[in-house]
Short mmCIF file of C-alpha atoms in Angstrom, two decimals:
data_model
loop_
_atom_site.label_atom_id
_atom_site.label_comp_id
_atom_site.label_asym_id
_atom_site.label_seq_id
_atom_site.Cartn_x
_atom_site.Cartn_y
_atom_site.Cartn_z
CA MET A 1 -7.51 19.72 30.65
CA GLY A 2 -3.73 20.04 30.46
CA LYS A 3 -1.85 21.53 27.57
CA ILE A 4 -1.49 19.12 24.63
CA GLN A 5 2.07 17.85 24.19
CA TYR A 6 2.95 17.75 20.49
CA LYS A 7 5.74 15.59 19.06
CA GLN A 8 7.98 17.81 16.88
CA LEU A 9 8.95 16.49 13.43
CA LYS A 10 10.53 18.05 10.35
CA GLY A 11 10.38 17.58 6.58
CA SER A 12 7.98 16.02 4.10
CA GLN A 13 9.43 12.50 4.03
CA ASN A 14 7.33 9.56 5.29
CA MET A 15 4.33 11.85 5.87
CA ARG A 16 1.80 9.02 5.51
CA LEU A 17 3.71 6.76 7.91
CA ARG A 18 4.05 9.52 10.53
CA LEU A 19 0.33 10.31 10.39
CA LEU A 20 -0.58 6.61 10.63
CA LEU A 21 1.67 6.02 13.67
CA SER A 22 0.48 9.26 15.25
CA THR A 23 -3.14 8.03 14.96
CA LEU A 24 -2.41 4.49 16.20
CA SER A 25 -0.38 5.69 19.20
CA SER A 26 -2.65 8.72 19.92
CA THR A 27 0.38 11.02 19.71
CA PRO A 28 -0.34 14.61 18.54
CA ILE A 29 2.35 15.83 16.11
CA ILE A 30 3.64 19.08 14.59
CA ILE A 31 5.48 18.77 11.27
CA GLU A 32 7.55 21.79 10.16
CA ASP A 33 9.77 22.68 7.17
CA ILE A 34 7.60 20.84 4.65
CA ARG A 35 9.44 21.48 1.37
CA ALA A 36 10.24 24.97 2.72
CA GLU A 37 13.18 25.44 0.34
CA GLU A 38 11.41 24.22 -2.81
CA THR A 39 9.90 26.32 -5.60
CA LEU A 40 6.48 24.94 -4.66
CA PRO A 41 6.64 24.82 -0.85
CA GLY A 42 4.21 23.06 1.46
CA LEU A 43 1.91 20.07 1.42
CA ARG A 44 1.04 18.42 -1.88
CA PRO A 45 -2.63 17.90 -2.86
CA TYR A 46 -2.39 14.12 -2.28
CA GLU A 47 -1.08 14.71 1.28
CA LEU A 48 -3.98 17.07 1.99
CA SER A 49 -6.29 14.41 0.58
CA PHE A 50 -4.80 11.85 3.00
CA LEU A 51 -5.38 14.26 5.91
CA ARG A 52 -9.01 14.65 4.78
CA LEU A 53 -9.33 10.87 4.66
CA LEU A 54 -8.12 10.63 8.28
CA GLU A 55 -10.77 13.19 9.25
CA GLU A 56 -13.44 11.16 7.44
CA VAL A 57 -12.69 7.89 9.26
CA SER A 58 -12.02 9.49 12.68
CA ASP A 59 -14.01 11.42 15.24
CA ASP A 60 -12.58 14.42 17.11
CA CYS A 61 -9.42 14.61 15.00
CA SER A 62 -8.10 18.12 14.31
CA VAL A 63 -5.74 19.48 11.65
CA GLU A 64 -4.34 23.03 11.60
CA ILE A 65 -2.24 24.08 8.60
CA ASN A 66 -0.37 27.39 8.24
CA GLU A 67 -0.92 29.67 5.21
CA THR A 68 2.01 28.37 3.16
CA GLY A 69 1.34 24.72 3.98
CA THR A 70 4.91 24.25 5.30
CA LYS A 71 3.77 23.47 8.86
CA PHE A 72 0.78 21.71 10.38
CA LYS A 73 -0.51 20.35 13.68
CA TYR A 74 -2.33 17.03 13.79
CA LYS A 75 -4.23 15.80 16.84
CA PRO A 76 -5.52 12.27 16.22
CA GLY A 77 -9.06 11.32 17.19
CA ILE A 78 -10.84 7.99 17.62
CA VAL A 79 -11.02 5.82 14.50
CA MET A 80 -14.74 5.31 13.95
CA GLY A 81 -14.91 3.23 10.76
CA GLY A 82 -18.46 3.05 9.44
CA ARG A 83 -20.23 2.18 6.20
CA HIS A 84 -21.08 4.06 2.99
CA LEU A 85 -18.01 6.33 3.23
CA VAL A 86 -16.68 7.82 -0.03
CA HIS A 87 -13.30 9.46 -0.67
CA ASP A 88 -11.88 10.89 -3.89
CA CYS A 89 -8.13 10.19 -3.91
CA GLY A 90 -7.44 12.58 -6.82
CA THR A 91 -5.13 11.80 -9.74
CA LEU A 92 -1.66 12.70 -8.40
CA ARG A 93 -1.20 9.43 -6.50
CA SER A 94 -3.00 6.15 -6.98
CA ILE A 95 -5.54 4.57 -4.61
CA GLY A 96 -2.71 2.26 -3.44
CA TYR A 97 -1.07 5.20 -1.64
CA PHE A 98 -4.18 5.54 0.58
CA LEU A 99 -5.01 1.85 0.99
CA GLU A 100 -2.11 0.59 3.13
CA PRO A 101 -2.60 3.00 6.07
CA LEU A 102 -6.38 2.74 5.75
CA ILE A 103 -6.35 -1.06 6.06
CA VAL A 104 -4.33 -0.89 9.31
CA LEU A 105 -6.47 1.92 10.79
CA GLY A 106 -9.69 0.13 9.86
CA LEU A 107 -8.77 -2.86 12.07
CA PHE A 108 -8.75 -0.63 15.15
CA GLY A 109 -12.00 1.23 14.44
CA LYS A 110 -15.16 1.39 16.51
CA LYS A 111 -17.18 -0.20 13.71
CA PRO A 112 -16.14 -2.23 10.63
CA LEU A 113 -15.08 0.00 7.75
CA THR A 114 -16.59 0.06 4.24
CA ILE A 115 -15.35 2.86 2.01
CA LYS A 116 -15.51 3.65 -1.70
CA LEU A 117 -12.25 5.12 -3.04
CA LYS A 118 -12.15 6.91 -6.39
CA GLY A 119 -9.12 7.76 -8.52
CA ILE A 120 -6.27 5.81 -10.13
CA THR A 121 -6.31 2.03 -9.62
CA ASN A 122 -3.09 1.18 -11.50
CA ASP A 123 0.06 3.21 -12.12
CA SER A 124 3.83 2.60 -12.09
CA LYS A 125 4.47 4.43 -8.79
CA ASP A 126 2.28 2.86 -6.07
CA PRO A 127 1.19 -0.79 -5.57
CA SER A 128 -1.80 -1.65 -7.76
CA VAL A 129 -5.23 -2.50 -6.35
CA ASP A 130 -4.70 -6.07 -7.67
CA THR A 131 -1.57 -6.35 -5.50
CA PHE A 132 -3.61 -5.26 -2.47
CA GLN A 133 -6.33 -7.75 -3.31
CA LYS A 134 -4.07 -10.77 -3.91
CA THR A 135 -1.02 -10.11 -1.70
CA THR A 136 -1.62 -7.44 0.97
CA LEU A 137 -4.91 -8.72 2.41
CA PRO A 138 -3.59 -12.32 2.85
CA ILE A 139 -0.69 -10.90 4.95
CA LEU A 140 -3.25 -9.62 7.51
CA LYS A 141 -4.61 -13.16 7.94
CA GLN A 142 -1.19 -14.25 9.29
CA PHE A 143 -1.79 -11.87 12.23
CA GLY A 144 -5.20 -13.26 13.16
CA VAL A 145 -7.40 -10.90 11.12
CA PRO A 146 -10.56 -12.85 10.17
CA PRO A 147 -11.10 -13.30 6.41
CA GLU A 148 -14.82 -12.54 6.81
CA GLY A 149 -15.45 -8.91 5.99
CA LEU A 150 -11.90 -8.34 4.62
CA GLU A 151 -12.33 -7.52 0.95
CA LEU A 152 -11.27 -5.18 -1.84
CA LYS A 153 -13.67 -5.03 -4.78
CA ILE A 154 -12.50 -3.42 -8.05
CA VAL A 155 -15.50 -1.67 -9.64
CA ASN A 156 -13.85 0.46 -12.36
CA ARG A 157 -10.28 0.66 -13.65
CA GLY A 158 -8.50 4.01 -13.85
CA VAL A 159 -5.00 4.89 -15.07
CA PRO A 160 -3.21 8.27 -15.15
CA PRO A 161 -3.59 11.03 -16.10
CA LYS A 162 -7.39 11.22 -15.64
CA GLY A 163 -8.13 8.19 -13.45
CA GLY A 164 -11.82 7.34 -13.19
CA GLY A 165 -11.22 4.15 -11.20
CA GLU A 166 -13.28 3.00 -8.25
CA VAL A 167 -12.78 0.35 -5.55
CA ILE A 168 -14.70 -0.64 -2.41
CA LEU A 169 -12.65 -1.60 0.64
CA SER A 170 -14.13 -3.53 3.58
CA VAL A 171 -12.12 -4.05 6.77
CA PRO A 172 -13.36 -5.92 9.87
CA ILE A 173 -12.44 -4.79 13.40
CA VAL A 174 -10.25 -6.82 15.74
CA LYS A 175 -9.77 -6.65 19.51
CA GLU A 176 -6.05 -7.12 19.00
CA LEU A 177 -3.70 -8.77 16.50
CA GLU A 178 -2.00 -12.13 17.07
CA ALA A 179 1.80 -12.40 17.26
CA ALA A 180 3.22 -14.32 14.28
CA ILE A 181 6.21 -16.62 13.85
CA TRP A 182 6.51 -16.46 10.08
CA ILE A 183 9.92 -17.51 8.80
CA ASP A 184 9.17 -20.37 6.40
CA GLU A 185 9.05 -18.87 2.93
CA GLY A 186 8.57 -22.25 1.20
CA LEU A 187 9.10 -22.92 -2.51
CA VAL A 188 7.16 -21.32 -5.35
CA ARG A 189 4.38 -23.70 -6.37
CA ARG A 190 2.47 -21.57 -8.86
CA ILE A 191 2.33 -18.19 -10.56
CA ARG A 192 -0.91 -16.24 -10.93
CA GLY A 193 -1.24 -13.08 -12.97
CA TYR A 194 -3.95 -10.44 -13.34
CA SER A 195 -3.69 -8.27 -16.42
CA PHE A 196 -6.05 -5.49 -17.52
CA SER A 197 -6.55 -3.20 -20.48
CA ALA A 198 -8.73 -0.09 -20.58
CA ARG A 199 -9.56 1.97 -23.66
CA VAL A 200 -6.92 0.12 -25.70
CA SER A 201 -7.07 -3.06 -27.80
CA SER A 202 -7.07 -6.32 -25.80
CA GLN A 203 -4.24 -7.39 -28.11
CA PHE A 204 -1.87 -5.32 -25.92
CA GLU A 205 -2.87 -7.35 -22.91
CA ASN A 206 -2.57 -10.70 -24.72
CA GLU A 207 0.91 -9.94 -26.03
CA MET A 208 2.12 -8.81 -22.60
CA LEU A 209 0.87 -11.88 -20.75
CA HIS A 210 2.10 -14.23 -23.54
CA LYS A 211 5.68 -12.97 -23.04
CA ALA A 212 5.45 -13.11 -19.22
CA ARG A 213 3.99 -16.61 -19.31
CA GLY A 214 6.74 -17.74 -21.73
CA ILE A 215 9.40 -16.94 -19.12
CA PHE A 216 7.64 -18.71 -16.23
CA ASN A 217 6.65 -21.79 -18.25
CA ARG A 218 10.34 -22.68 -18.53
CA LEU A 219 10.49 -22.81 -14.72
CA LEU A 220 7.22 -24.35 -13.51
CA PRO A 221 4.05 -25.78 -15.08
CA ASP A 222 1.33 -24.08 -13.01
CA VAL A 223 1.17 -20.59 -14.54
CA HIS A 224 -2.12 -18.84 -15.19
CA ILE A 225 -2.77 -15.19 -16.05
CA TYR A 226 -6.34 -13.86 -15.92
CA THR A 227 -7.37 -11.07 -18.28
CA ASP A 228 -9.67 -8.17 -17.51
CA HIS A 229 -10.56 -6.10 -20.57
CA LYS A 230 -12.69 -3.11 -19.59
CA ALA A 231 -14.85 -0.89 -21.77
CA GLY A 232 -17.14 2.09 -21.21
CA VAL A 233 -17.40 3.53 -17.69
CA GLN A 234 -15.55 0.55 -16.20
CA ALA A 235 -12.44 1.46 -18.23
CA GLY A 236 -12.02 4.82 -16.51
CA GLU A 237 -11.08 7.97 -18.40
CA SER A 238 -7.59 7.30 -19.79
CA PRO A 239 -6.15 4.55 -22.01
CA GLY A 240 -3.65 2.09 -20.55
CA TYR A 241 -2.91 -1.50 -19.65
CA GLY A 242 -0.98 -3.32 -16.95
CA ILE A 243 -0.26 -6.55 -15.13
CA THR A 244 0.17 -7.83 -11.57
CA LEU A 245 2.04 -11.10 -11.02
CA VAL A 246 1.87 -13.13 -7.81
CA ALA A 247 4.09 -16.09 -6.88
CA GLU A 248 2.35 -18.36 -4.36
CA THR A 249 4.61 -20.57 -2.24
CA THR A 250 4.14 -23.96 -0.56
CA SER A 251 3.99 -22.24 2.86
CA GLY A 252 1.27 -19.75 1.85
CA CYS A 253 3.45 -16.69 1.14
CA CYS A 254 2.56 -14.38 -1.76
CA ILE A 255 5.33 -12.45 -3.54
CA SER A 256 4.14 -9.88 -6.08
CA ALA A 257 5.25 -7.36 -8.70
CA ASP A 258 3.09 -5.03 -10.80
CA THR A 259 3.26 -2.32 -13.42
CA ALA A 260 0.99 -0.26 -15.66
CA VAL A 261 1.55 1.51 -18.97
CA TYR A 262 -0.20 4.74 -19.91
CA ARG A 263 0.39 8.08 -21.61
CA GLY A 264 2.30 10.74 -19.64
CA GLY A 265 0.78 12.52 -16.67
CA GLU A 266 0.11 16.19 -16.03
CA GLU A 267 3.48 17.41 -17.27
CA GLU A 268 2.96 16.33 -20.88
CA ASP A 269 3.02 19.29 -23.25
CA GLU A 270 -0.01 19.55 -25.52
CA PHE A 271 2.17 20.74 -28.43
CA GLU A 272 4.57 17.81 -28.20
CA GLU A 273 3.92 14.70 -30.20
CA LYS A 274 2.27 12.15 -27.94
CA LYS A 275 4.83 9.50 -27.09
CA GLU A 276 3.91 5.91 -27.90
CA LEU A 277 3.13 3.44 -25.14
CA SER A 278 5.90 0.89 -24.45
CA PRO A 279 5.64 -2.38 -26.45
CA PRO A 280 3.52 -4.88 -24.48
CA GLY A 281 6.00 -7.74 -25.03
CA ASP A 282 8.79 -5.75 -23.35
CA ILE A 283 6.53 -4.93 -20.40
CA GLY A 284 5.66 -8.62 -19.95
CA GLU A 285 9.32 -9.67 -19.94
CA LYS A 286 10.35 -6.83 -17.63
CA ILE A 287 7.70 -7.51 -14.99
CA ALA A 288 8.47 -11.25 -15.06
CA ALA A 289 12.14 -10.40 -14.41
CA THR A 290 11.11 -8.09 -11.54
CA LEU A 291 9.09 -10.87 -9.90
CA LEU A 292 11.95 -13.36 -10.30
CA ALA A 293 14.31 -10.86 -8.63
CA GLU A 294 11.86 -10.51 -5.70
CA ILE A 295 11.66 -14.32 -5.34
CA GLU A 296 15.46 -14.59 -5.46
CA GLN A 297 15.79 -12.11 -2.56
CA GLY A 298 13.90 -14.51 -0.30
CA GLY A 299 11.68 -13.64 2.65
CA VAL A 300 8.00 -14.17 3.43
CA VAL A 301 6.96 -10.91 1.73
CA ASP A 302 8.29 -8.87 -1.20
CA SER A 303 10.22 -5.61 -0.68
CA THR A 304 7.04 -3.49 -1.16
CA HIS A 305 5.35 -5.12 1.85
CA GLN A 306 8.23 -5.02 4.34
CA GLY A 307 6.98 -1.82 6.00
CA LEU A 308 3.47 -3.24 6.54
CA LEU A 309 4.90 -6.51 7.90
CA PHE A 310 7.08 -4.71 10.49
CA LEU A 311 4.19 -2.46 11.52
CA LEU A 312 1.85 -5.42 12.10
CA CYS A 313 4.54 -7.18 14.19
CA ALA A 314 4.97 -4.02 16.30
CA LEU A 315 1.21 -3.67 16.91
CA CYS A 316 0.86 -7.25 18.22
CA PRO A 317 0.30 -8.14 21.91
CA PRO A 318 3.46 -8.18 24.12
CA ASP A 319 4.54 -11.51 22.68
CA VAL A 320 7.42 -12.40 20.35
CA SER A 321 6.87 -12.01 16.60
CA LYS A 322 9.55 -13.36 14.29
CA VAL A 323 9.65 -12.83 10.51
CA ARG A 324 12.07 -13.39 7.63
CA VAL A 325 12.64 -10.86 4.82
CA GLY A 326 15.12 -10.50 1.97
CA LYS A 327 17.38 -7.47 1.77
CA LEU A 328 15.93 -4.65 3.91
CA SER A 329 14.37 -2.00 1.67
CA PRO A 330 15.03 1.72 2.36
CA TYR A 331 11.34 2.18 3.24
CA GLY A 332 11.45 -0.88 5.53
CA ILE A 333 14.37 0.71 7.43
CA GLU A 334 12.44 4.01 7.78
CA VAL A 335 9.43 2.10 9.15
CA LEU A 336 11.64 0.40 11.77
CA ARG A 337 13.01 3.81 12.86
CA HIS A 338 9.54 5.35 13.12
CA ILE A 339 8.14 2.33 15.02
CA SER A 340 10.94 2.74 17.56
CA ASP A 341 10.17 6.47 17.82
CA PHE A 342 6.36 6.30 18.13
CA LEU A 343 5.61 2.85 19.59
CA LYS A 344 8.91 2.30 21.49
CA VAL A 345 9.21 -1.16 19.92
CA LYS A 346 12.71 -2.26 18.99
CA PHE A 347 13.49 -5.13 16.61
CA SER A 348 16.45 -7.46 16.87
CA ILE A 349 17.86 -7.88 13.35
CA LYS A 350 19.89 -10.99 12.58
CA PRO A 351 21.27 -11.79 9.11
CA ASP A 352 20.98 -15.41 8.00
CA PRO A 353 24.08 -15.90 5.78
CA ALA A 354 22.98 -19.35 4.60
CA THR A 355 19.98 -17.90 2.72
CA ASN A 356 21.06 -14.24 2.38
CA THR A 357 17.93 -13.22 4.26
CA VAL A 358 17.33 -11.29 7.49
CA ILE A 359 15.38 -12.51 10.53
CA LEU A 360 13.68 -9.82 12.63
CA LYS A 361 12.22 -10.33 16.10
CA CYS A 362 10.26 -7.98 18.32
CA VAL A 363 7.89 -7.91 21.27
CA GLY A 364 4.71 -6.08 20.24
CA CYS A 365 3.45 -2.89 21.90
CA GLY A 366 0.12 -4.55 22.73
CA LEU A 367 -2.22 -2.17 20.90
CA LYS A 368 -5.82 -3.00 21.84
CA ASN A 369 -8.95 -1.80 20.14
CA LEU A 370 -10.66 -0.15 23.09
CA SER A 371 -13.18 1.79 21.02
CA ARG A 372 -14.90 -1.16 19.37
CA LYS A 373 -18.45 -2.00 20.40
CA ALA A 374 -18.71 -4.95 22.77
CA SER A 375 -20.14 -7.85 20.83
#
């Protein structure tokens, strides 16, 4: 066997994206200078947890980390998938941080994937599990992923700082994706919301959704927000509440926004007076305004999902995919750069001044799932 050629990268930014693309393209990588100048240098616990997760779902993948954690080698293996897998995501980042790359990897596994993820289901940093359930999974269907076997089940809620949440993700395998022409964003026909409260009074939840609903009712009649009040084990280990709003359009697009409210994380001083949670009414109004801003931007997905959309287009067969988004998000731009670097797929980007949106076109790299069992 010849010497392994490693792709050299630097810095801690876009770690998850680099590891995902490295695995999909079977490109071994070395990442150096990971927070080398910081007081706490090296990999963070949630990044180590993500590396462990890659080892759990793959076969023959190897990770070598230096003593300080500022440099590591990653040689991707074959994505195996499998059932009855369990991974603890910890409490520094929510389950949402791990879900997006896991969903894409699962499609190209040897067997369908079913995995139980434990940790934080809702926070204000990463997309909530409700957003994944109602918005992210439907995006995959646009690229020919069968709805059978594609599911995210929320078992327990968990908010920072202690978490305690639990979800079960199921992902089917595909031979390859289907190229998508997806530029019709349609008009908003209805708003659906999913609010939750855990270890706090359900009054918080009711007040929050009442305010959010009040804003949307002025604009369209079909507004419904479901409540999910949890108690006992299902409520996780910390008090909090939150809401996910989804705007469904006439052409089948889902635009979402979410937030969660909870007491401070790890850095809260035990001697300080515990700060009060934000008023639920304000949260309801704020998240409604966030969703309206996302709708105003236009595009077939919201700004959170741009990266996933571009990645799916790039993984399609060598056929033209064409999609419309609103203003390009900073993360979306990083994803385009990394796709060009790892998959050698370049997008043509054309602004549409009439709608203030951007149309992107690419020819996919033709990733095939060669490891799946012949059916």
